[in-house]
Steps between C-alpha positions, in 0.01 A plus 500: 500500500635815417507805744558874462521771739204692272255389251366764228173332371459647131731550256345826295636850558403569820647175637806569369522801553472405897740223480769751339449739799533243761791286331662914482476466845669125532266289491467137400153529281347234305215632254227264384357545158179330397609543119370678213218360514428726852249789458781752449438820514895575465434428082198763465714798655506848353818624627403799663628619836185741585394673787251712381172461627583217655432469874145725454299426809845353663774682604713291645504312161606844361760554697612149476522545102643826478822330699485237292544690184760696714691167537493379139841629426665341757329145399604526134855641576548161725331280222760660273816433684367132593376429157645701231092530382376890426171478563441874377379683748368832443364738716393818330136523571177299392196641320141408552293586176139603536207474197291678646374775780394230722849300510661824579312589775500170717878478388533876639345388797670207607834737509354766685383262747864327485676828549238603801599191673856477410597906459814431275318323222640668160255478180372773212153486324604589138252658229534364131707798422773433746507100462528538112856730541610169709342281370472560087311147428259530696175458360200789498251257657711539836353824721748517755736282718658472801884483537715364808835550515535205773410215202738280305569177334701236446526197252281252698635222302860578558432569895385111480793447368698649745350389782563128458847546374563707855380255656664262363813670568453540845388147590106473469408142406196513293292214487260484125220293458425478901158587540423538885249246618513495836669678813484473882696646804704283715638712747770726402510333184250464199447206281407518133391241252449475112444199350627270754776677539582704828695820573537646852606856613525722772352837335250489236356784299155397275597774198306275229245727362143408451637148689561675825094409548537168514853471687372744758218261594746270553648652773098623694446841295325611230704758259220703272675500127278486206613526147458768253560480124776730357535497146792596269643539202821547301564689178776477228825708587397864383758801476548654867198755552454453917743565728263528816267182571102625512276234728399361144715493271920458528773506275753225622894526471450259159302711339162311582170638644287384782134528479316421795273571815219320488355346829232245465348258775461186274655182793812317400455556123836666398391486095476824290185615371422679187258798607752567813828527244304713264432777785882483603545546131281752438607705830848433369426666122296795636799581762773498263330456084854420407472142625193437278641284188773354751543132526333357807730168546394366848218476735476317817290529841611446859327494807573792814497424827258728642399503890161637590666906535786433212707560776754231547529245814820485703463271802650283753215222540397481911424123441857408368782763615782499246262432193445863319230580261618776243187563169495763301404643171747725435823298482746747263401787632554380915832235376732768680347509838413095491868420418683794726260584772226192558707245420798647770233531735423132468859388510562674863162453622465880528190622478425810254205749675355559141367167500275487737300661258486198234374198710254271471289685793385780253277247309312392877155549488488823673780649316421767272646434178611744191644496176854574459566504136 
């Protein structure tokens, strides 16, 4: 039987990006990974490191993501020297295109509210005037928009990338094909089985997406993650003509663009539809007309992992201390605090205050519960 001091179930981006932080900090880690065949919302990823807007109705989840963002350097300066990968990080800003009146006011809203609660909370409403001079493609259907200069991206494949080769580099064992079937607590130890086969460990951290449901039950405690439809999809490789991401549409470092944000409520069904990828399209064309006779060469769907707030869950679970339940939806965009601030904490058993505000407790029956996205 083999043993490691910590267990990382799920082997998507947010697992590994946990299992880099805590082998950063020395630690033997061992990362289970159900396979590609795994609900993984890693694949279905738009890149984007964004804070606006997000944490409406949530501050701590705003603060929480603005240090995030704050951290991103740091992450892909150490997945550069341990790696060799670029994963092309930019930071200049983010843009959130409205179509019409009534986009631009709830958008306008959210931020006001964000910089009420928050105070330093930079953003600019720009008129069609203003957002043509920086933005010259932009289409006339588009009224207005919002622009942060907090947001970013990165090259979501090429983080992937670079998170398994760091780990690999600094000792993770990952373990493919190990889907998680059962898991119980024997006193300072906890014993996991797949397929006959048996793991045990001393720390364990449930990181495995839309999974964590079923492997927190395993340990007494429900975990409230329900999936939600993304869809995306891919273009030819066009001449450069966006520097600065926009919530919908983004140039990558190869010359590709992203179309995406769609959220749909439709199970476990991770298909595309047609009616869904002809409103990305069509948003797409009416944002910027000079993708309309562009080649679209890939579509694909992937499932978030949405709580009931869109707030994510970080929590050490009362019924088996030294098992820790991390979910959340926004895995690029957080990868920066999980690897260099959660991930520490978990290593030294230190607890960080700004939890307290992401357990399982908000989601009791008498807690009062908003959205956060």
């Amino acid at each position: 039987m083999h043993k490691s001091q910590t267990v990382v179930v799920g082997g998507g981006l947010l697992g590994m990006t946990i299992a880099y932080g805590l082998a950063l900090k020395g630690q033997q880690v061992c990362v289970l990974d159900e396979g590609d065949s795994a609900f993984r919302a890693s694949r279905g990823n738009f890149g984007l490191i964004w804070v606006q807007s997000k944490g409406y109705g949530m501050t701590p989840y705003a603060h929480w993501t603005r240090q995030a963002a704050a951290l991103w350097p740091e992450l892909a300066g150490k997945l550069l020297a341990d790696t060799g990968i670029n994963v092309h990080l930019r930071q200049n800003g983010g843009y959130q295109l409205c179509l019409s009146q009534a986009e631009l006011t709830e958008e306008v809203h959210r931020l006001q509210w964000l910089q009420s609660a928050l105070g330093d909370y930079p953003f600019e409403v720009l008129e069609p005037n203003e957002l043509q001079k920086r933005l010259p493609r932009i289409g006339p259907d588009v009224i207005g928009a919002c622009f942060s200069p907090m947001d970013g991206h990165v090259n979501p494949l090429k983080l992937f990338s670079a998170l398994h080769h760091a780990c690999q580099a600094r000792g993770v064992h990952v373990l493919h094909n190990y889907a998680v079937d059962g898991i119980e607590a024997f006193g300072n130890d906890f014993l996991i089985t797949s397929n006959a086969r048996e793991l045990r460990c001393e720390q364990l951290i449930l990181a495995a997406g839309l999974g964590n449901k079923t492997l927190g039950a395993h340990l007494g405690h429900d975990v409230p993650v329900a999936p939600s439809r993304g869809q995306i999809l891919i273009t030819e490789r066009v001449e450069p003509f966006l520097d600065i991401p926009t919530s919908t549409v983004r140039q990558t470092d190869e010359g590709t663009v992203q179309l995406g944000d769609s959220a749909e409520s439709v199970g476990f069904d991770d298909r595309t539809s047609t009616a869904v990828i002809a409103d990305i399209a069509d948003r797409a064309v009416r944002s910027f007309p000079c993708l309309a006779n562009v080649n679209l060469v890939r579509a694909w769907g992937a499932l978030r992992v949405m709580t009931p707030d869109g707030g994510p869950i970080y929590q050490e679970l009362s019924h088996a201390p030294g098992a820790h339940l991390v979910s959340c939806h926004s895995g690029v965009t957080l990868a920066a605090m999980h690897a260099l601030r959660l991930a520490p904490s978990i290593a030294t058993g230190t607890a960080l205050p700004e939890l307290a505000s992401f357990g399982l407790g908000r989601f009791s029956a008498n807690a009062e519960v908003h959205h956060a996205h």
